[in-house]
Coordinates of C-alpha atoms in Angstrom, one line a residue:
X96 CA 0.0 0.0 0.0
X97 CA 1.6 3.2 -1.2
X98 CA 2.8 5.5 1.5
X99 CA 2.6 3.0 4.4
X100 CA 5.6 2.8 6.7
X101 CA 6.4 1.5 10.1
X102 CA 6.8 5.1 11.3
X103 CA 3.3 5.9 10.2
X104 CA 1.9 2.8 11.9
X105 CA 3.7 3.7 15.1
X106 CA 2.2 7.2 15.1
X107 CA -1.3 5.9 14.3
X108 CA -1.3 3.1 16.9
X109 CA 0.9 4.5 19.6
X110 CA 3.9 2.8 21.0
X111 CA 2.1 0.2 23.1
X112 CA -0.2 -1.1 20.3
X113 CA 2.6 -1.0 17.8
X114 CA 4.8 -3.2 20.0
X115 CA 2.0 -5.6 20.7
X116 CA 1.2 -5.7 17.0
X117 CA 4.7 -7.1 16.2
X118 CA 3.6 -10.3 17.9
X119 CA 0.5 -10.8 15.7
X120 CA 2.2 -10.7 12.2
X121 CA 2.1 -14.5 12.0
X122 CA -1.6 -14.5 12.9
X123 CA -2.6 -12.6 9.7
X124 CA -4.3 -14.7 7.0
X125 CA -6.6 -14.4 4.0
X126 CA -5.1 -11.2 2.7
X127 CA -7.2 -9.5 0.0
X128 CA -5.8 -6.5 -1.9
X129 CA -7.8 -3.9 -3.7
X130 CA -7.3 -0.3 -5.0
X131 CA -6.4 1.6 -1.8
X132 CA -7.4 -1.1 0.6
X133 CA -6.2 -4.4 2.1
X134 CA -8.4 -6.8 4.1
X135 CA -7.5 -9.8 6.1
X136 CA -8.3 -11.9 9.2
X137 CA -6.2 -11.8 12.3
X138 CA -6.3 -14.5 14.9
X139 CA -6.3 -13.0 18.4
X140 CA -8.6 -14.0 21.3
X141 CA -11.0 -14.6 18.4
X142 CA -10.7 -14.2 14.7
X143 CA -11.1 -10.5 13.8
X144 CA -11.8 -9.0 10.4
X145 CA -9.4 -6.1 9.6
X146 CA -9.3 -3.5 6.8
X147 CA -6.5 -1.1 6.2
X148 CA -6.9 1.8 3.8
X149 CA -5.5 5.1 2.7
X150 CA -7.5 8.2 3.6
X151 CA -8.3 11.0 1.2
X152 CA -5.0 12.8 2.0
X153 CA -2.9 9.7 2.0
X154 CA -3.1 9.1 5.7
X155 CA -3.4 5.4 6.5
X156 CA -6.6 4.4 8.4
X157 CA -8.4 1.2 9.3
X158 CA -11.1 -0.7 11.0
X159 CA -11.1 -3.8 13.1
X160 CA -14.0 -5.6 14.8
X161 CA -12.1 -6.3 18.0
X162 CA -13.4 -4.5 21.1
X163 CA -10.5 -2.0 21.1
X164 CA -10.9 -1.4 17.3
X165 CA -14.6 -0.9 17.6
X166 CA -13.9 2.1 19.9
X167 CA -12.3 3.7 16.9
X168 CA -8.7 2.9 17.9
X169 CA -5.9 1.8 15.5
X170 CA -5.4 -1.6 17.2
X171 CA -2.6 -4.2 17.3
X172 CA -4.4 -6.2 14.7
X173 CA -4.3 -3.3 12.2
X174 CA -0.6 -2.9 13.1
X175 CA 0.0 -6.6 12.3
X176 CA -1.8 -6.3 8.9
X177 CA 0.1 -3.1 8.2
X178 CA 3.4 -4.8 8.9
X179 CA 2.4 -7.7 6.6
X180 CA 1.6 -5.3 3.8
X181 CA 4.9 -3.6 4.2
X182 CA 6.7 -7.0 4.1
X183 CA 4.8 -7.9 0.9
X184 CA 5.1 -4.5 -0.7
X185 CA 6.9 -5.8 -3.8
X186 CA 4.1 -8.4 -4.4
X187 CA 1.2 -5.9 -4.0
X188 CA 0.8 -5.0 -7.7
X189 CA 0.5 -8.7 -8.5
X190 CA -2.1 -9.2 -5.8
X191 CA -4.1 -6.1 -7.0
X192 CA -4.1 -7.5 -10.5
X193 CA -5.1 -10.9 -9.3
X194 CA -8.1 -9.2 -7.5
X195 CA -9.0 -7.4 -10.7
X196 CA -8.8 -10.8 -12.6
X197 CA -11.2 -12.4 -10.1
X198 CA -13.6 -9.5 -10.5
X199 CA -13.4 -9.7 -14.3
X200 CA -13.9 -13.5 -14.1
X201 CA -17.0 -13.0 -12.0
X202 CA -18.4 -10.5 -14.4
X203 CA -17.7 -12.8 -17.4
X204 CA -19.4 -15.7 -15.7
X205 CA -22.4 -13.6 -14.7
X206 CA -22.6 -12.2 -18.3
X207 CA -22.7 -15.8 -19.6
X208 CA -25.7 -16.9 -17.5
X209 CA -29.1 -17.0 -19.0
X210 CA -32.0 -15.0 -17.7
X211 CA -33.4 -18.0 -15.8
X212 CA -30.0 -18.9 -14.4
X213 CA -29.5 -15.3 -13.1
X214 CA -33.0 -15.2 -11.6
X215 CA -32.2 -18.5 -9.8
X216 CA -28.9 -17.2 -8.6
X217 CA -30.4 -14.0 -7.2
X218 CA -33.3 -15.8 -5.6
X219 CA -30.9 -18.2 -3.9
X220 CA -28.8 -15.3 -2.6
X221 CA -31.7 -13.3 -1.3
X222 CA -33.0 -16.4 0.5
X223 CA -29.8 -16.6 2.5
X224 CA -29.0 -12.9 2.8
X225 CA -31.7 -10.9 4.5
X226 CA -30.1 -7.5 3.9
X227 CA -29.6 -8.1 0.2
X228 CA -33.2 -9.1 0.0
X229 CA -34.3 -5.9 1.7
X230 CA -32.1 -3.7 -0.5
X231 CA -33.6 -5.3 -3.6
X232 CA -37.1 -5.0 -2.3
X233 CA -36.5 -1.2 -1.9
X234 CA -35.1 -0.9 -5.4
X235 CA -38.1 -2.8 -6.8
X236 CA -40.5 -0.5 -4.9
X237 CA -38.6 2.6 -6.2
X238 CA -38.8 1.3 -9.8
X239 CA -42.6 0.9 -9.4
X240 CA -43.0 4.3 -7.8
X241 CA -44.5 2.5 -4.8
X242 CA -44.6 5.3 -2.3
X243 CA -46.5 3.2 0.3
X244 CA -43.7 0.6 0.2
X245 CA -40.8 3.1 0.1
X246 CA -41.8 5.5 3.0
X247 CA -41.7 2.9 5.9
X248 CA -38.5 1.4 4.5
X249 CA -36.8 4.9 4.4
X250 CA -37.8 5.4 8.0
X251 CA -36.2 2.1 8.9
X252 CA -33.0 3.0 7.0
X253 CA -32.7 6.3 8.9
X254 CA -33.4 4.7 12.3
X255 CA -30.3 4.7 14.4
X256 CA -31.8 2.2 16.9
X257 CA -30.2 -1.0 15.6
X258 CA -26.8 0.7 15.7
X259 CA -27.0 2.6 18.9
X260 CA -25.7 1.5 22.2
X261 CA -27.2 3.5 25.1
X262 CA -28.8 5.8 22.6
X263 CA -25.6 6.7 20.7
X264 CA -23.9 5.4 17.6
X265 CA -20.2 5.1 18.2
X266 CA -17.6 5.7 15.6
X267 CA -17.1 2.0 14.5
X268 CA -20.9 1.7 13.8
X269 CA -21.3 5.1 12.2
X270 CA -20.0 3.9 8.8
X271 CA -22.4 1.0 8.7
X272 CA -25.3 3.4 9.6
X273 CA -24.2 5.8 6.8
X274 CA -24.0 3.0 4.3
X275 CA -27.6 2.1 5.1
X276 CA -28.7 5.7 5.0
X277 CA -27.3 6.0 1.5
X278 CA -29.9 3.5 0.3
X279 CA -32.6 6.0 1.3
X280 CA -31.1 8.7 -0.9
X281 CA -30.9 6.2 -3.8
X282 CA -34.6 5.3 -3.4
X283 CA -35.6 8.9 -3.4
X284 CA -33.7 9.6 -6.6
X285 CA -35.2 6.5 -8.2
X286 CA -38.7 8.0 -7.6
X287 CA -37.8 11.1 -9.6
X288 CA -36.4 8.9 -12.4
X289 CA -39.7 7.0 -12.7
X290 CA -41.8 10.1 -12.9
X291 CA -42.8 10.3 -9.2
X292 CA -41.0 13.6 -8.6
X293 CA -43.6 15.0 -6.3
X294 CA -43.4 12.0 -4.1
X295 CA -39.6 12.2 -4.2
X296 CA -39.7 15.8 -3.1
X297 CA -42.0 15.0 -0.1
X298 CA -39.8 12.0 0.9
X299 CA -36.6 14.0 0.6
X300 CA -38.0 16.6 3.0
X301 CA -39.1 13.9 5.4
X302 CA -35.7 12.1 5.2
X303 CA -33.9 15.4 5.9
X304 CA -36.0 15.9 9.0
X305 CA -35.3 12.3 10.1
X306 CA -31.6 12.5 9.6
X307 CA -31.4 15.9 11.3
X308 CA -33.2 14.4 14.3
X309 CA -30.5 11.7 14.8
X310 CA -27.3 13.4 13.7
X311 CA -26.5 14.4 17.3
X312 CA -26.7 10.8 18.3
X313 CA -24.0 9.6 15.8
X314 CA -20.2 10.0 16.0
X315 CA -19.8 11.5 12.5
X316 CA -16.0 12.1 12.8
X317 CA -15.6 11.2 9.1
X318 CA -18.4 13.4 7.9
X319 CA -20.5 10.7 6.4
X320 CA -23.8 12.1 7.6
X321 CA -22.9 15.6 6.3
X322 CA -22.4 14.1 2.9
X323 CA -25.7 12.2 3.1
X324 CA -27.4 15.5 4.1
X325 CA -25.9 17.2 1.0
X326 CA -27.0 14.3 -1.2
X327 CA -30.5 14.6 0.2
X328 CA -30.5 18.3 -0.6
X329 CA -29.4 17.5 -4.2
X330 CA -32.2 14.9 -4.4
X331 CA -34.7 17.4 -3.2
X332 CA -33.6 20.0 -5.7
X333 CA -33.7 17.5 -8.6
X334 CA -37.2 16.4 -7.6
X335 CA -38.3 20.1 -7.4
X336 CA -37.0 20.7 -10.9
X337 CA -39.0 17.8 -12.2
X338 CA -42.1 18.4 -10.2
X339 CA -42.3 22.2 -10.4
X340 CA -44.1 22.6 -7.1
X341 CA -46.3 25.6 -6.2
X342 CA -43.9 28.6 -5.7
X343 CA -45.7 29.8 -2.6
X344 CA -45.5 26.4 -1.0
X345 CA -41.9 25.9 -2.0
X346 CA -41.0 29.4 -0.6
X347 CA -42.7 28.5 2.7
X348 CA -40.8 25.2 3.1
X349 CA -37.4 26.9 2.1
X350 CA -37.8 29.5 4.8
X351 CA -39.0 27.0 7.4
X352 CA -36.0 24.8 6.6
X353 CA -33.5 27.6 6.7
X354 CA -34.7 28.4 10.2
X355 CA -34.5 24.8 11.3
X356 CA -31.5 22.9 12.8
X357 CA -31.6 20.7 9.7
X358 CA -30.2 23.6 7.6
X359 CA -26.8 23.0 9.1
X360 CA -27.0 19.4 7.8
X361 CA -28.0 20.1 4.2
X362 CA -26.7 23.6 3.6
X363 CA -29.6 24.4 1.3
X364 CA -29.5 28.0 0.0
X365 CA -33.1 29.2 -0.8
X366 CA -31.6 31.3 -3.6
X367 CA -30.5 28.2 -5.4
X368 CA -34.2 27.7 -6.1
X369 CA -34.6 31.1 -7.7
X370 CA -35.4 29.7 -11.1
X371 CA -38.1 27.4 -9.7
X372 CA -39.6 30.1 -7.5
X373 CA -40.0 32.7 -10.2
X374 CA -41.0 36.3 -9.4
X375 CA -44.1 35.1 -7.4
X376 CA -42.1 32.7 -5.3
X377 CA -39.3 35.2 -4.6
X378 CA -41.8 37.7 -3.3
X379 CA -43.3 35.0 -1.1
X380 CA -39.8 34.0 0.1
X381 CA -39.0 37.5 1.2
X382 CA -42.4 37.8 2.9
X383 CA -42.0 34.7 4.9
X384 CA -38.5 35.6 5.8
X385 CA -39.6 39.0 7.0
X386 CA -42.4 37.6 9.1
X387 CA -40.0 35.2 10.8
X388 CA -37.4 37.9 11.5
X389 CA -40.1 40.3 12.8
X390 CA -41.2 37.6 15.2
X391 CA -37.6 37.0 16.4
X392 CA -35.3 39.9 15.5
X393 CA -32.3 38.5 17.5
X394 CA -32.4 35.0 16.1
X395 CA -29.2 34.2 14.2
X396 CA -30.9 32.1 11.5
X397 CA -33.6 34.7 11.0
X398 CA -31.0 37.5 10.7
X399 CA -28.8 35.5 8.4
X400 CA -31.6 34.7 6.0
X401 CA -32.9 38.2 5.9
X402 CA -29.5 39.6 5.2
X403 CA -28.8 37.0 2.5
X404 CA -32.1 37.8 0.7
X405 CA -31.6 41.6 1.1
X406 CA -28.0 41.5 -0.3
X407 CA -29.1 39.4 -3.2
X408 CA -31.7 42.1 -4.0
X409 CA -29.2 44.9 -3.3
X410 CA -31.5 46.2 -0.6
X411 CA -28.9 47.8 1.7
X412 CA -31.5 49.5 3.9
X413 CA -33.0 46.2 4.9
X414 CA -29.5 44.8 5.6
X415 CA -28.9 47.8 7.9
X416 CA -32.3 47.5 9.5
X417 CA -31.6 43.8 10.4
X418 CA -28.2 44.7 11.9
X419 CA -29.6 47.8 13.7
X420 CA -32.4 45.7 15.4
X421 CA -29.8 43.8 17.5
X422 CA -26.8 46.1 18.2
X423 CA -23.9 44.5 20.1
X424 CA -22.8 46.5 23.1
X425 CA -19.2 46.6 22.0
X426 CA -19.8 48.4 18.7
X427 CA -19.2 45.4 16.5
X428 CA -22.6 45.6 14.8
X429 CA -22.0 49.4 14.2
X430 CA -18.8 48.4 12.4
X431 CA -20.7 45.9 10.2
X432 CA -23.2 48.6 9.2
X433 CA -20.4 51.1 8.5
X434 CA -18.7 48.6 6.2
X435 CA -22.0 47.9 4.4
X436 CA -22.6 51.6 3.8
X437 CA -19.0 52.1 2.7
X438 CA -19.4 49.3 0.1
X439 CA -22.7 51.0 -1.0
X440 CA -20.8 54.3 -1.6
X441 CA -22.6 56.0 1.3
X442 CA -19.6 57.3 3.3
X443 CA -21.3 60.0 5.4
X444 CA -23.7 57.5 6.8
X445 CA -21.0 55.0 7.3
X446 CA -18.9 57.5 9.3
X447 CA -22.0 58.4 11.4
X448 CA -22.6 54.7 12.3
X449 CA -18.9 54.2 13.2
X450 CA -19.0 57.2 15.5
X451 CA -22.2 56.0 17.1
X452 CA -20.5 52.7 17.8
X453 CA -17.8 54.5 19.9
X454 CA -20.3 56.7 21.6
X455 CA -22.7 53.9 22.5
X456 CA -20.0 51.6 23.9
X457 CA -20.2 52.3 27.7
X458 CA -16.7 51.0 28.4
X459 CA -14.0 51.6 25.7
X460 CA -12.0 48.8 27.3
X461 CA -14.5 46.4 25.8
X462 CA -15.0 48.1 22.4
X463 CA -14.4 46.1 19.2
X464 CA -10.8 47.1 18.4
X465 CA -11.5 46.8 14.7
X466 CA -14.1 49.6 15.0
X467 CA -11.5 51.8 16.6
X468 CA -9.1 51.0 13.8
X469 CA -11.8 51.5 11.1
X470 CA -12.8 55.0 12.5
X471 CA -9.1 56.0 12.9
X472 CA -8.4 55.1 9.3
X473 CA -11.4 57.2 8.2
X474 CA -10.3 60.2 10.2
X475 CA -6.8 59.9 8.8
X476 CA -7.9 59.7 5.2
X477 CA -10.2 62.7 5.8
X478 CA -7.2 64.7 7.2
X479 CA -8.9 64.8 10.7
X480 CA -5.6 63.9 12.4
X481 CA -6.6 65.5 15.7
X482 CA -9.7 63.4 15.9
X483 CA -7.7 60.3 15.2
X484 CA -5.4 61.1 18.1
X485 CA -8.3 61.8 20.4
X486 CA -9.9 58.5 19.5
X487 CA -6.7 56.6 20.1
X488 CA -6.0 58.5 23.3
X489 CA -9.4 57.5 24.7
X490 CA -9.0 53.9 23.8
X491 CA -5.5 53.8 25.3
X492 CA -6.8 55.4 28.6
X493 CA -9.4 52.7 28.8
X494 CA -7.3 49.8 27.8
X495 CA -3.6 50.3 28.7
X496 CA -1.8 47.7 26.7
X497 CA 1.4 47.8 24.6
X498 CA -0.8 47.6 21.4
X499 CA -3.0 50.6 22.3
X500 CA 0.2 52.5 23.2
X501 CA 1.7 51.7 19.8
X502 CA -1.5 52.7 18.1
X503 CA -1.6 56.0 19.9
X504 CA 2.0 56.6 19.0
X505 CA 1.3 56.0 15.3
X506 CA -1.7 58.4 15.3
X507 CA 0.2 61.1 17.3
X508 CA 3.3 60.9 15.1
X509 CA 1.1 61.4 12.0
X510 CA -0.4 64.5 13.7
X511 CA 3.1 65.6 14.8
X512 CA 2.2 65.7 18.5
X513 CA 3.9 62.6 19.9
X514 CA 6.2 64.0 22.5
X515 CA 3.5 65.5 24.7
X516 CA 1.2 62.6 24.1
X517 CA 4.0 60.2 25.0
X518 CA 4.6 61.9 28.4
X519 CA 0.9 61.7 29.2
X520 CA 0.7 58.1 28.2
X521 CA 3.8 57.1 30.1
X522 CA 2.4 58.9 33.2
X523 CA -0.7 56.7 33.0
X524 CA 1.4 53.6 32.7
X525 CA 3.7 54.7 35.4
X526 CA 0.8 55.1 37.7
X527 CA -0.3 51.5 37.0
X528 CA 3.2 50.4 38.2
X529 CA 2.9 47.5 35.8
X530 CA 5.1 45.8 33.3
X531 CA 3.3 47.5 30.4
X532 CA 5.3 50.6 31.4
X533 CA 8.5 48.6 30.8
X534 CA 7.2 47.2 27.5
X535 CA 6.3 50.7 26.3
X536 CA 9.8 52.1 27.1
X537 CA 11.4 49.1 25.4
X538 CA 9.2 49.6 22.3
X539 CA 10.4 53.2 22.2
X540 CA 14.0 51.9 22.6
X541 CA 14.5 54.3 25.5
X542 CA 17.2 52.2 27.0
X543 CA 18.2 54.4 30.0
X544 CA 14.6 55.0 31.1
X545 CA 13.9 51.3 30.7
X546 CA 16.8 50.3 33.1
X547 CA 15.4 52.7 35.7
X548 CA 11.8 51.4 35.3
X549 CA 12.8 47.8 35.3
X550 CA 14.7 48.3 38.5
X551 CA 11.9 50.2 40.1
X552 CA 8.9 48.2 39.0
X553 CA 10.4 44.9 38.1
X554 CA 10.5 43.0 34.8
X555 CA 10.1 39.4 33.6
X556 CA 13.0 37.5 32.0
X557 CA 11.8 38.3 28.4
X558 CA 11.9 42.0 29.1
X559 CA 15.3 41.8 30.8
X560 CA 16.7 39.9 27.7
X561 CA 15.3 42.5 25.3
X562 CA 16.7 45.3 27.4
X563 CA 20.1 43.6 27.5
X564 CA 20.1 43.1 23.7
X565 CA 19.4 46.8 23.2
X566 CA 22.0 47.8 25.8
X567 CA 25.0 45.8 24.6
X568 CA 26.6 48.6 22.6
X569 CA 26.1 51.3 25.2
X570 CA 25.8 49.6 28.5
X571 CA 27.7 46.3 28.1
X572 CA 28.4 45.7 31.8
X573 CA 24.7 46.0 32.7
X574 CA 23.8 43.7 29.8
X575 CA 26.4 41.2 30.8
X576 CA 25.0 40.9 34.3
X577 CA 21.5 40.1 32.8
X578 CA 23.0 37.5 30.5
X579 CA 25.0 35.8 33.3
X580 CA 21.8 35.5 35.5
X581 CA 19.7 34.0 32.7
X582 CA 22.6 31.7 31.6
X583 CA 23.0 30.4 35.2
X584 CA 19.3 29.3 35.2
X585 CA 19.7 27.5 31.9
X586 CA 22.7 25.6 33.0
X587 CA 20.4 23.7 35.4
X588 CA 18.1 22.6 32.6
X589 CA 18.4 19.9 29.9
X590 CA 17.0 19.5 26.4
X591 CA 18.0 20.9 23.1
X592 CA 15.7 23.9 23.4
X593 CA 17.4 25.0 26.6
X594 CA 20.8 24.3 25.0
X595 CA 20.0 26.6 22.1
X596 CA 18.9 29.4 24.4
X597 CA 22.1 29.0 26.5
X598 CA 24.3 29.1 23.4
X599 CA 22.5 32.2 22.2
X600 CA 23.2 33.9 25.5
X601 CA 26.9 32.8 25.3
X602 CA 27.2 34.5 21.9
X603 CA 25.8 37.7 23.5
X604 CA 28.1 37.4 26.5
X605 CA 31.1 37.1 24.2
X606 CA 29.9 40.3 22.5
X607 CA 29.7 42.1 25.8
X608 CA 33.2 41.1 26.7
X609 CA 34.3 42.4 23.3
X610 CA 32.8 45.8 24.0
X611 CA 34.4 45.8 27.5
X612 CA 37.8 44.7 26.2
X613 CA 37.9 41.6 28.4
X614 CA 38.0 38.6 26.1
X615 CA 40.2 36.7 28.6
X616 CA 37.4 36.8 31.1
X617 CA 35.0 35.3 28.5
X618 CA 37.5 32.5 27.8
X619 CA 37.8 31.6 31.5
X620 CA 34.0 31.7 31.8
X621 CA 33.4 29.4 28.9
X622 CA 36.2 27.0 30.0
X623 CA 34.6 26.6 33.4
X624 CA 31.2 26.2 31.8
X625 CA 32.5 23.4 29.5
X626 CA 33.9 21.6 32.6
X627 CA 30.7 21.7 34.6
X628 CA 28.4 20.9 31.6
X629 CA 30.6 18.3 29.9
X630 CA 28.1 15.5 30.2
X631 CA 25.6 17.4 28.1
X632 CA 27.0 16.3 24.7
X633 CA 24.4 18.1 22.6
X634 CA 25.3 21.4 24.4
X635 CA 29.0 20.8 23.9
X636 CA 28.5 20.0 20.2
X637 CA 26.4 23.2 19.8
X638 CA 29.1 25.3 21.5
X639 CA 31.7 23.9 19.2
X640 CA 29.5 24.9 16.2
X641 CA 29.5 28.5 17.4
X642 CA 33.2 28.5 18.2
X643 CA 32.6 29.0 21.9

């Protein structure tokens, strides 16, 4: 199987299952090879059926009916089959071709049977295989357009009861349930094909509701039910195209479906039915959507549908009305409205809504920062630089972070008033006596002020390191003291990441000694360090690479 390696098996199974799988290689038998899959039996406590396959992205996956495998795990039996496949890799093309030969041989044999012989064969098989019989019964009912025979069978096919333990379908059984549910989709499509499109449309809607009702009870990690939901949506659309239902009725169902939980399963877009709805249906669609939104103006589904329909009709005022009916307290909705108005070339109204968003946010510390950025950008483009600074100043005062400090600095520099703004901003941060004050000074690259602030208010190791890096050319002795302290801590740690950090510090320490004119002191320091750390071979090797 292409792309399969012991390393991949070890990752998939985990160390314990991989090691246990090594002991089961000789228990693998009955290997069958197909395109992208290998099946076999593995003798364990019992005989287990195992299938190994490549996923859509080339990632090996598999199933096994042992208890551990049924929980969705890549078990030791799968490891054993995988190792067998790797060992037989050179023979896989021959085995695949052999499987194709068997399939061709079966097809040739079946093609040579007479009608009576084929009927006898099928009757014998359905007499022994109940599931095959039921599948063929459903296909026969579909071909006849027998709605009374199909409806109860579809209900059975979408019933999770036979697969659920304690009311839930676990991962190992989800594929089997999905395979069964696919038959329901096929039956619905068959009804359309035999001229019973109206019945197919009704059954598709019923099946969508049934599937939506059980989806939360199924472990759909592989997305099988999502695909079935999409297939049911396609079957419904095809049936509608053939049946040409009443536009008013279709519009009513589309709106009801869009507001139902089943919408997430099918992803049906009412506007995909625009041709079938016609002008009358589209008017009804918008009427029903408006009625639903009017009854629940804060409902997400109602708002989304209204906005979708309004945008399709270029009705910007309705889009704004939907947003305005449920304004977020942090100005986010005001920003959405402003962007819609900007896109509609209505800049004055857009600016008004953005400013309202700032004014109506009670605490600027909680404001949507994108709104502040949007309004600042508009002020700047309009040449209102003082207003931009005022906005950034207010946001910084409410939320004193390094980011809001940087944003205030950018606005104030554009307005040529940064020095006085900086003093006021630093006064606020100094009053907080927090590390943002140190961050701001570092960001300004005010080295001397940062040393004073770090000593007075404290700093974390990352700040000290940044300060030392900035200070090496002008205050090498101070920087050296920081590097020595940080290096001392790292000498007590192990691991390549710690070694890389330590070597980086040693390079900086060497640079400090170069500025101080004391290279001999560095040589002595490194020599002592090599002696105390000599057992850390990766560290010593890394020091050698950097000439330390």
